[in-house]
Amino acid sequence: MSVSDWDSPLHPLAQALDVPAGKARTRHMAIEASVIPELLRLPLELYAGRQAKPCVTVGQRVRRGEIVARGPDAYDAAIHAATSGRIRGVADTPLPCIELEADGDDATVDPEPLSDWRGHSRPELLTQLAESGLMGLGGAGFPSAAKLEAAASIDLLIINAAECEPLLTADERLLTERASEVMDGITILAYLTSARRVVIAIEDDKPEAIEAVRVALREHPFSLAVIPRGYPSGSERQLVQILTGRQIPSGRLPVDLGMLCHNVASAWAMGRAVIHGEALTERIVTVTGAALLRPGNLSVRIGTPVADLLAARGMNDTLLAGIRLGGPLTGRPVTDRRLPMGKTHGGLLAAGAEELTPAGVELPCIRCGACAEVCPASLLPQELHRQTRAADLDALAELNLVDCIECGACAWVCPSRIPLVNDYRLGKSALAAEAARQAAAEQARTRHERRQNRLEQERRASEAAREARLSRVDAALARAKAAKQNREQES
Ligand code: SF4
Ligand code: SF4
């Protein structure tokens, strides 16, 4: 088969930012195995604040790949031991997790591959993905099996390898070194979604990875779209727009338009799960930043505490301005180094002052409008900032805060160095909490109404029974009276 390039016109983003990519530090560093810590914290968090329930006991010995917790739904991603050892218990610090003491053997369960996977039904394959612990590795963390269940027949499957976040090179190295394994995963994805077209999208500043994909595509009927570098081209909505010119309306998903986006690391993990029967117990992470002596692209065990990972790469605290889970623009600040690396974390940044956004002291908003000019979601960042600080949830809902993709472009250009994305995350949490409170109140109201209806029905039934009883008594009295009269007449 021949390599076919994407034949539709590209629609570059009007608001693309030219942020320095800064990827040279790790771009050419081959993937290395990372340290296995003495204590792993396996996060129990699932998608949207739900939690998996442990299915192991304290003191139990487990091997790598053994399921230690499951979610409430059939297609939730299972949680696995990421090395062999002994279950110490469940802890809440710094987030709910199972603590696993490594025994140093790194013994693994026997894999259960579906080498003849095309002979299995769709539900069987989806179950294999859920049991293997697959979720979106690009950041969203939605369970892969549930996402695919809702996409049985699509027009376009987009494999997102844009990796536009500055400093991160994990996806780039994955494609450079393991393009053929990525193609295995994409083949399974295309099969499960009956996709009529498949395109792999990658930014044009990654020549080695592009070449590796071109070579691998000789064996596969997929397209390659080399898109212009520009931030945030790797965001799902922006990528759909670049490739198809179509905009996903607010509150809708790509699947509503017959499309599905899947991160390239997720595609790779899918091939490993189905063809090799491997559970998701590690992922590739770019560990970088000016405060690290030995940055690199590492294969990191899920549950490795941030502290262990940084220490193993030569952390210099005197150079440190801040730690981010993720890259400099979208990464989340880390304040507790016990925090474990999870399945959605493709980067860990031990940043020097010049690598953080925004750097410097926060000043008041001068209403310059620069943030609105760069917002790829066409929002009003300065208004969102004002209303978040005013805790006006109605205004935040009206301003469509939910459409914010947390790309950090607004904070990047803000001359007042306002940590805008932090504000939006707080605002979103407040909106989610309010929605949960309203849902709980609605549930309570429904329960109360049901109870009132039941009591009313019971009252009516009891009333009807009482009336029936009284009627029967009246009838008996009438019969007795009539009998007495008959007897008196006869005598
Ligand atoms: S860029 Fe910063 S200072 Fe300018 S309007 Fe936006 S929030 Fe205000
Ligand atoms: S408001 Fe949200 S989507 Fe818009 S630039 Fe800021 S972080 Fe990005």
PDB file of N, CA, C and O in Angstrom, residues 245-270:
ATOM      1  N   GLY A 245     -11.917  22.186   8.748  1.00  0.00           N
ATOM      2  CA  GLY A 245     -12.569  23.488   8.606  1.00  0.00           C
ATOM      3  C   GLY A 245     -13.858  23.576   9.406  1.00  0.00           C
ATOM      4  O   GLY A 245     -14.502  24.619   9.439  1.00  0.00           O
ATOM      5  N   ARG A 246     -14.264  22.494  10.057  1.00  0.00           N
ATOM      6  CA  ARG A 246     -15.528  22.500  10.804  1.00  0.00           C
ATOM      7  C   ARG A 246     -15.290  22.865  12.272  1.00  0.00           C
ATOM      8  O   ARG A 246     -14.282  22.500  12.853  1.00  0.00           O
ATOM      9  N   GLN A 247     -16.254  23.581  12.838  1.00  0.00           N
ATOM     10  CA  GLN A 247     -16.158  23.956  14.253  1.00  0.00           C
ATOM     11  C   GLN A 247     -17.132  23.106  15.043  1.00  0.00           C
ATOM     12  O   GLN A 247     -18.286  22.937  14.638  1.00  0.00           O
ATOM     13  N   ILE A 248     -16.661  22.586  16.156  1.00  0.00           N
ATOM     14  CA  ILE A 248     -17.552  21.789  17.009  1.00  0.00           C
ATOM     15  C   ILE A 248     -18.352  22.769  17.871  1.00  0.00           C
ATOM     16  O   ILE A 248     -17.767  23.544  18.620  1.00  0.00           O
ATOM     17  N   PRO A 249     -19.676  22.761  17.750  1.00  0.00           N
ATOM     18  CA  PRO A 249     -20.471  23.711  18.535  1.00  0.00           C
ATOM     19  C   PRO A 249     -20.298  23.486  20.035  1.00  0.00           C
ATOM     20  O   PRO A 249     -19.967  22.381  20.478  1.00  0.00           O
ATOM     21  N   SER A 250     -20.558  24.571  20.791  1.00  0.00           N
ATOM     22  CA  SER A 250     -20.456  24.493  22.250  1.00  0.00           C
ATOM     23  C   SER A 250     -21.345  23.376  22.787  1.00  0.00           C
ATOM     24  O   SER A 250     -22.485  23.211  22.346  1.00  0.00           O
ATOM     25  N   GLY A 251     -20.808  22.603  23.698  1.00  0.00           N
ATOM     26  CA  GLY A 251     -21.586  21.528  24.318  1.00  0.00           C
ATOM     27  C   GLY A 251     -21.653  20.261  23.482  1.00  0.00           C
ATOM     28  O   GLY A 251     -22.283  19.281  23.888  1.00  0.00           O
ATOM     29  N   ARG A 252     -21.045  20.240  22.298  1.00  0.00           N
ATOM     30  CA  ARG A 252     -21.047  19.033  21.457  1.00  0.00           C
ATOM     31  C   ARG A 252     -19.654  18.409  21.431  1.00  0.00           C
ATOM     32  O   ARG A 252     -18.676  19.029  21.857  1.00  0.00           O
ATOM     33  N   LEU A 253     -19.610  17.175  20.928  1.00  0.00           N
ATOM     34  CA  LEU A 253     -18.343  16.447  20.840  1.00  0.00           C
ATOM     35  C   LEU A 253     -18.044  16.122  19.378  1.00  0.00           C
ATOM     36  O   LEU A 253     -18.967  16.097  18.547  1.00  0.00           O
ATOM     37  N   PRO A 254     -16.778  15.823  19.046  1.00  0.00           N
ATOM     38  CA  PRO A 254     -16.463  15.452  17.658  1.00  0.00           C
ATOM     39  C   PRO A 254     -17.336  14.304  17.151  1.00  0.00           C
ATOM     40  O   PRO A 254     -17.733  14.277  15.984  1.00  0.00           O
ATOM     41  N   VAL A 255     -17.676  13.357  18.043  1.00  0.00           N
ATOM     42  CA  VAL A 255     -18.457  12.199  17.590  1.00  0.00           C
ATOM     43  C   VAL A 255     -19.838  12.637  17.098  1.00  0.00           C
ATOM     44  O   VAL A 255     -20.438  11.989  16.230  1.00  0.00           O
ATOM     45  N   ASP A 256     -20.350  13.770  17.593  1.00  0.00           N
ATOM     46  CA  ASP A 256     -21.635  14.282  17.099  1.00  0.00           C
ATOM     47  C   ASP A 256     -21.534  14.706  15.638  1.00  0.00           C
ATOM     48  O   ASP A 256     -22.540  14.824  14.951  1.00  0.00           O
ATOM     49  N   LEU A 257     -20.305  14.960  15.178  1.00  0.00           N
ATOM     50  CA  LEU A 257     -20.083  15.349  13.774  1.00  0.00           C
ATOM     51  C   LEU A 257     -19.466  14.190  12.985  1.00  0.00           C
ATOM     52  O   LEU A 257     -18.907  14.376  11.913  1.00  0.00           O
ATOM     53  N   GLY A 258     -19.525  12.990  13.548  1.00  0.00           N
ATOM     54  CA  GLY A 258     -19.013  11.809  12.834  1.00  0.00           C
ATOM     55  C   GLY A 258     -17.504  11.677  12.898  1.00  0.00           C
ATOM     56  O   GLY A 258     -16.898  11.039  12.024  1.00  0.00           O
ATOM     57  N   MET A 259     -16.884  12.282  13.928  1.00  0.00           N
ATOM     58  CA  MET A 259     -15.419  12.209  14.034  1.00  0.00           C
ATOM     59  C   MET A 259     -15.013  11.730  15.429  1.00  0.00           C
ATOM     60  O   MET A 259     -15.772  11.890  16.383  1.00  0.00           O
ATOM     61  N   LEU A 260     -13.825  11.173  15.508  1.00  0.00           N
ATOM     62  CA  LEU A 260     -13.304  10.775  16.813  1.00  0.00           C
ATOM     63  C   LEU A 260     -11.822  11.149  16.858  1.00  0.00           C
ATOM     64  O   LEU A 260     -11.087  10.868  15.911  1.00  0.00           O
ATOM     65  N   CYS A 261     -11.412  11.795  17.955  1.00  0.00           N
ATOM     66  CA  CYS A 261      -9.990  12.129  18.136  1.00  0.00           C
ATOM     67  C   CYS A 261      -9.400  11.201  19.181  1.00  0.00           C
ATOM     68  O   CYS A 261     -10.016  10.976  20.229  1.00  0.00           O
ATOM     69  N   HIS A 262      -8.239  10.674  18.896  1.00  0.00           N
ATOM     70  CA  HIS A 262      -7.569   9.810  19.851  1.00  0.00           C
ATOM     71  C   HIS A 262      -6.110  10.223  19.916  1.00  0.00           C
ATOM     72  O   HIS A 262      -5.474  10.411  18.882  1.00  0.00           O
ATOM     73  N   ASN A 263      -5.604  10.320  21.124  1.00  0.00           N
ATOM     74  CA  ASN A 263      -4.208  10.692  21.304  1.00  0.00           C
ATOM     75  C   ASN A 263      -3.292   9.557  20.836  1.00  0.00           C
ATOM     76  O   ASN A 263      -3.633   8.384  20.949  1.00  0.00           O
ATOM     77  N   VAL A 264      -2.122   9.907  20.332  1.00  0.00           N
ATOM     78  CA  VAL A 264      -1.217   8.912  19.757  1.00  0.00           C
ATOM     79  C   VAL A 264      -0.716   7.926  20.828  1.00  0.00           C
ATOM     80  O   VAL A 264      -0.548   6.720  20.554  1.00  0.00           O
ATOM     81  N   ALA A 265      -0.515   8.418  22.065  1.00  0.00           N
ATOM     82  CA  ALA A 265      -0.064   7.513  23.129  1.00  0.00           C
ATOM     83  C   ALA A 265      -1.165   6.510  23.478  1.00  0.00           C
ATOM     84  O   ALA A 265      -0.888   5.339  23.776  1.00  0.00           O
ATOM     85  N   SER A 266      -2.410   6.955  23.423  1.00  0.00           N
ATOM     86  CA  SER A 266      -3.531   6.036  23.685  1.00  0.00           C
ATOM     87  C   SER A 266      -3.580   4.960  22.603  1.00  0.00           C
ATOM     88  O   SER A 266      -3.868   3.791  22.886  1.00  0.00           O
ATOM     89  N   ALA A 267      -3.339   5.373  21.358  1.00  0.00           N
ATOM     90  CA  ALA A 267      -3.350   4.402  20.250  1.00  0.00           C
ATOM     91  C   ALA A 267      -2.261   3.354  20.474  1.00  0.00           C
ATOM     92  O   ALA A 267      -2.486   2.148  20.292  1.00  0.00           O
ATOM     93  N   TRP A 268      -1.096   3.787  20.892  1.00  0.00           N
ATOM     94  CA  TRP A 268       0.008   2.848  21.151  1.00  0.00           C
ATOM     95  C   TRP A 268      -0.394   1.865  22.263  1.00  0.00           C
ATOM     96  O   TRP A 268      -0.220   0.646  22.127  1.00  0.00           O
ATOM     97  N   ALA A 269      -0.969   2.420  23.351  1.00  0.00           N
ATOM     98  CA  ALA A 269      -1.361   1.567  24.485  1.00  0.00           C
ATOM     99  C   ALA A 269      -2.434   0.559  24.056  1.00  0.00           C
ATOM    100  O   ALA A 269      -2.487  -0.555  24.581  1.00  0.00           O
ATOM    101  N   MET A 270      -3.256   0.957  23.090  1.00  0.00           N
ATOM    102  CA  MET A 270      -4.312   0.053  22.619  1.00  0.00           C
ATOM    103  C   MET A 270      -3.720  -1.187  21.943  1.00  0.00           C
ATOM    104  O   MET A 270      -4.157  -2.309  22.162  1.00  0.00           O
TER     105      MET A 270
END
